[in-house]
mmCIF file of C-alpha atoms in Angstrom:
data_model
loop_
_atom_site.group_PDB
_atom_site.id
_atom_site.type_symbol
_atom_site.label_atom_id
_atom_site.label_comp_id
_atom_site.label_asym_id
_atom_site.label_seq_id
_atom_site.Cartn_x
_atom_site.Cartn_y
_atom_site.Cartn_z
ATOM 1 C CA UNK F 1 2.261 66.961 78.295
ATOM 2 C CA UNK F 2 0.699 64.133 75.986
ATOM 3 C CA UNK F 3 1.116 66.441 72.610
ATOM 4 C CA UNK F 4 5.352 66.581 73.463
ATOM 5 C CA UNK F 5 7.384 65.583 70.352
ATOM 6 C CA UNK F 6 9.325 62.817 72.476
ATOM 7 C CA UNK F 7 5.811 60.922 72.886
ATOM 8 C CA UNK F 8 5.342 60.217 69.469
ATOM 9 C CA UNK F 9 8.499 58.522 67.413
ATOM 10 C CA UNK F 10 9.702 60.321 64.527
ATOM 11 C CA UNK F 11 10.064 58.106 61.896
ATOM 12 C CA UNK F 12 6.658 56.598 61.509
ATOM 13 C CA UNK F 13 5.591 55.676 58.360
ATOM 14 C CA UNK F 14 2.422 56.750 56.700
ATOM 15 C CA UNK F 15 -0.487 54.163 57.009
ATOM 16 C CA UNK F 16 -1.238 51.766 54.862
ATOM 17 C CA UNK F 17 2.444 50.456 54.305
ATOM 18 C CA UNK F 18 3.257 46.823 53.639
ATOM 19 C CA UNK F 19 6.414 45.213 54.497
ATOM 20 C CA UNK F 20 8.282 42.087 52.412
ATOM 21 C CA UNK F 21 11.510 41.081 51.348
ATOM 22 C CA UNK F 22 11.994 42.395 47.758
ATOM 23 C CA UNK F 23 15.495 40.873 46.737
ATOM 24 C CA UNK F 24 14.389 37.590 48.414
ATOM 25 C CA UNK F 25 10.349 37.827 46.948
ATOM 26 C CA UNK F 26 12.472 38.782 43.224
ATOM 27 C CA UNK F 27 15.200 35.853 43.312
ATOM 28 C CA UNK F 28 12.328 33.526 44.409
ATOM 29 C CA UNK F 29 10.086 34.575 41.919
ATOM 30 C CA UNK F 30 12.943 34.608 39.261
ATOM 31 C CA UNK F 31 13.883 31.062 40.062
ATOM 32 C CA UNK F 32 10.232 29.793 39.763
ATOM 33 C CA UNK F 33 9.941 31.340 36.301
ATOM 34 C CA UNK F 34 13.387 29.767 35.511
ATOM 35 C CA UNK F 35 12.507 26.692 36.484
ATOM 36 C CA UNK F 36 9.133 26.182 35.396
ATOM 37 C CA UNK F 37 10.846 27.001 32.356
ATOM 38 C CA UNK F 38 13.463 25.196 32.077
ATOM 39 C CA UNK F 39 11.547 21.820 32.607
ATOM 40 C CA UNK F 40 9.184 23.438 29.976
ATOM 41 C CA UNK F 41 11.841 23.274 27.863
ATOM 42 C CA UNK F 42 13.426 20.265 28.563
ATOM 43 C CA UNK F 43 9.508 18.322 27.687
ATOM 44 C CA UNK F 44 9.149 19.878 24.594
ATOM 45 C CA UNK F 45 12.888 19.131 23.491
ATOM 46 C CA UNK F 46 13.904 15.620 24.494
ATOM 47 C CA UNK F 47 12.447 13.568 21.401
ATOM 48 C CA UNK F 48 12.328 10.047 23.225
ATOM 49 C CA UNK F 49 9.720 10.441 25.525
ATOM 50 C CA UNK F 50 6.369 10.190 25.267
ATOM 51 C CA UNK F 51 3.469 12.580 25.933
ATOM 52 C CA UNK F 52 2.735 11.509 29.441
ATOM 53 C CA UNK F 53 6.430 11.875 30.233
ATOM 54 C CA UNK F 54 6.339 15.601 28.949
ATOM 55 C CA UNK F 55 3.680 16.205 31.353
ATOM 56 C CA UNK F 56 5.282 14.958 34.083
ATOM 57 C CA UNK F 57 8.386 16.888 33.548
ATOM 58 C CA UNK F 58 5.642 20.489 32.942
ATOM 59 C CA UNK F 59 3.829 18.966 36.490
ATOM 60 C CA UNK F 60 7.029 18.763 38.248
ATOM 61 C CA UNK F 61 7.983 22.243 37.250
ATOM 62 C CA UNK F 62 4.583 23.517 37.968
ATOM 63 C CA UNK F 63 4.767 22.025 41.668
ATOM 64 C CA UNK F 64 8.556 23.219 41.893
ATOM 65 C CA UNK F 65 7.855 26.817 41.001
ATOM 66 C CA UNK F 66 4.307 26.944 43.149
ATOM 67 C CA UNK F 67 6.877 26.008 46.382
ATOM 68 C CA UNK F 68 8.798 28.604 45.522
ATOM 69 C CA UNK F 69 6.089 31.571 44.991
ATOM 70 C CA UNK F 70 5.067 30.340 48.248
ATOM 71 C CA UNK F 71 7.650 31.025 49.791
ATOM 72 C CA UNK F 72 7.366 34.423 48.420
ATOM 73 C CA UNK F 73 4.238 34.873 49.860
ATOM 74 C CA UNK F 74 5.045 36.625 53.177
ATOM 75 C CA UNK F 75 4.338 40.365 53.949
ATOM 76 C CA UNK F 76 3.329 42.499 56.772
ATOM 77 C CA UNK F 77 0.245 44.610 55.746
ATOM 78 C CA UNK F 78 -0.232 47.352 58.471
ATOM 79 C CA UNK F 79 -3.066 49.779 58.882
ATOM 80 C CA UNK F 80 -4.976 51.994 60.962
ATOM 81 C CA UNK F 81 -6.679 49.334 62.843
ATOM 82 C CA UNK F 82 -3.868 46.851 62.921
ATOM 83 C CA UNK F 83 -1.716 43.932 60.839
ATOM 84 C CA UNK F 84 -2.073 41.427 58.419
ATOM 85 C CA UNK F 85 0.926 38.982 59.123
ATOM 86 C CA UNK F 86 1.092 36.361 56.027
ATOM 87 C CA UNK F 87 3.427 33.700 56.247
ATOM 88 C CA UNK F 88 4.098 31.038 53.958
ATOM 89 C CA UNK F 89 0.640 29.320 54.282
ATOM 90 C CA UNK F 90 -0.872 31.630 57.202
ATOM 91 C CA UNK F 91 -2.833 34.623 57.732
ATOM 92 C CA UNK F 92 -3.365 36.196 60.905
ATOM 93 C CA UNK F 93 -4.866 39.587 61.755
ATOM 94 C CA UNK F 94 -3.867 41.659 65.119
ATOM 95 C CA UNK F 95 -5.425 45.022 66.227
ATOM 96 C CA UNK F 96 -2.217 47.307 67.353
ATOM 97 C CA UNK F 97 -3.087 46.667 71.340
ATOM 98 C CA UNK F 98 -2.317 42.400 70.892
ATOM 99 C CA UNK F 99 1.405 43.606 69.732
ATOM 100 C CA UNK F 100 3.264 43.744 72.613
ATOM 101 C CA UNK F 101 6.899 43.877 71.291
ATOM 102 C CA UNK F 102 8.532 43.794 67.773
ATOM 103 C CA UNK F 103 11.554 41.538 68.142
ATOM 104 C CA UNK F 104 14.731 41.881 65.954
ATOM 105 C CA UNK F 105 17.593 40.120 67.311
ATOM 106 C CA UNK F 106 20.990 39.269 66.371
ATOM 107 C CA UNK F 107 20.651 35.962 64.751
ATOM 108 C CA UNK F 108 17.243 36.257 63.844
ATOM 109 C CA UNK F 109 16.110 34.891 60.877
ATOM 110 C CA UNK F 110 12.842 37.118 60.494
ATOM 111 C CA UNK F 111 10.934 39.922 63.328
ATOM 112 C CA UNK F 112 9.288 37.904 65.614
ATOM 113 C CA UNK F 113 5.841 39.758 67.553
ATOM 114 C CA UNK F 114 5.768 39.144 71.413
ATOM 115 C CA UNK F 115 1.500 39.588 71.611
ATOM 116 C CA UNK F 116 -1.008 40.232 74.691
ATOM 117 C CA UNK F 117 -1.597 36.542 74.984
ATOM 118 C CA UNK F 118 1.688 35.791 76.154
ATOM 119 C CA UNK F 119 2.520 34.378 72.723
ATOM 120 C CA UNK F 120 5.276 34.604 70.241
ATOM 121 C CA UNK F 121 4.802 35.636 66.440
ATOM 122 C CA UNK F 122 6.685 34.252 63.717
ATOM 123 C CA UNK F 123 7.243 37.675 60.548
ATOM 124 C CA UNK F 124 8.943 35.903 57.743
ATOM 125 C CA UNK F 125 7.991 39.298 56.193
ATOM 126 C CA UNK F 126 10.461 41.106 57.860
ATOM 127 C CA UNK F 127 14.040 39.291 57.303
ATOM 128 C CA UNK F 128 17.437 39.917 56.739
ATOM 129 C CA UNK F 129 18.477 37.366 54.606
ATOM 130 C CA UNK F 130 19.544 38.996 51.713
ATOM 131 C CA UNK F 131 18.538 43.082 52.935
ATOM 132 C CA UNK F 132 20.015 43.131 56.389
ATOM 133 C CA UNK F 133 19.863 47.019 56.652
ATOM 134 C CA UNK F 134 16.603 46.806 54.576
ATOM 135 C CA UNK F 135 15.376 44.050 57.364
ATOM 136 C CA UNK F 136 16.637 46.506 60.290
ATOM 137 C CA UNK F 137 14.811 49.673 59.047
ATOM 138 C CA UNK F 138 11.412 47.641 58.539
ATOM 139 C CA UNK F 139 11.663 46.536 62.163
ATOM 140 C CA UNK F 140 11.867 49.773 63.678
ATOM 141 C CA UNK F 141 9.479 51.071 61.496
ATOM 142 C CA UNK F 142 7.039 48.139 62.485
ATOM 143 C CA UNK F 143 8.373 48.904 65.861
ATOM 144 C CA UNK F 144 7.149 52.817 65.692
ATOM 145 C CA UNK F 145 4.404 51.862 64.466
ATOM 146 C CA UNK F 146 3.355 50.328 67.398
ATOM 147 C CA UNK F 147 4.413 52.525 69.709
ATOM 148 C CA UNK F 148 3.043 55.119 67.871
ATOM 149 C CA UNK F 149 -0.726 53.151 67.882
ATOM 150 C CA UNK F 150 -0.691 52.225 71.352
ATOM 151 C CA UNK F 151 -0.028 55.811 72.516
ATOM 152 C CA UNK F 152 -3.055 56.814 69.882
ATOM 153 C CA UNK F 153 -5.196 55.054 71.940
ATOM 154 C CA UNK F 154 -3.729 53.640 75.209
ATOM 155 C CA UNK F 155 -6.670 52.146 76.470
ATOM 156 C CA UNK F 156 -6.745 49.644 73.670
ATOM 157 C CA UNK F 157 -3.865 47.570 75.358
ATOM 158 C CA UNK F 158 -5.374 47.217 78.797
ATOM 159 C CA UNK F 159 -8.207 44.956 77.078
#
């Protein structure tokens, strides 16, 4: 009986959804500011340099705080007809049938994708670093999300 209640996992969330690290995107993001800042700061106070040393301390803290918003960059963006997976300076797009497995180990330091190519998938949008429990329940939502697209259409993954 396809329609049974134990095919289809219960705590699916509603598509679109989009899955990052919040605390770790907001200290990130709050350290760029702060630092970009700061050097700001420091430019505009110390009297005994000159102009072209100012701007080197503003470039510095420019190319300090772009690091760090790019390192805030990664997300999971799921849909109906798959994921956008951005990493720190990737993109990659998968249809639900190429996701194989949604990995979550011990240890881990982000979800890792085991795909139809016989390939493993980096997530730095799912980790636990600072939101273990937040980390967990974005896994297994990832992970019945999956399950839940591959039974919608289970001749998608024989392709």
């Amino acid at each position: 009986m396809p329609d049974a209640p134990s095919d289809q996992p219960s705590d699916v969330p509603a598509l679109p959804v989009t899955f990052r690290p919040g605390r770790t995107r907001a200290v990130l993001l709050g350290a760029a500011v702060a630092l970009f800042g700061a050097l700001s700061l420091i430019a505009l106070l110390l009297e005994q340099v000159d102009p072209g040393e100012r701007i080197s301390f503003v470039f510095t803290g420019a190319l300090l705080a772009g690091g760090l918003v790019l390192l805030a960059r990664p997300r999971v963006d799921a849909d109906e007809s798959g994921i956008t997976v951005v990493n720190i300076v990737g993109r990659r797009r998968l249809e639900w049938a190429q996701i194989l497995q949604v990995n979550l180990r011990p240890g881990d330091p982000w979800v890792f994708l085991d795909l139809s190519d016989g390939t493993s998938m980096p997530v730095l949008g799912i980790q636990p670093g600072i939101a273990r429990e937040r980390a967990i329940a974005d896994a297994q939502a990832l992970r019945a999300l999956t399950v839940a697209r591959s039974l919608a259409d289970p001749d998608a993954s024989r392709g």
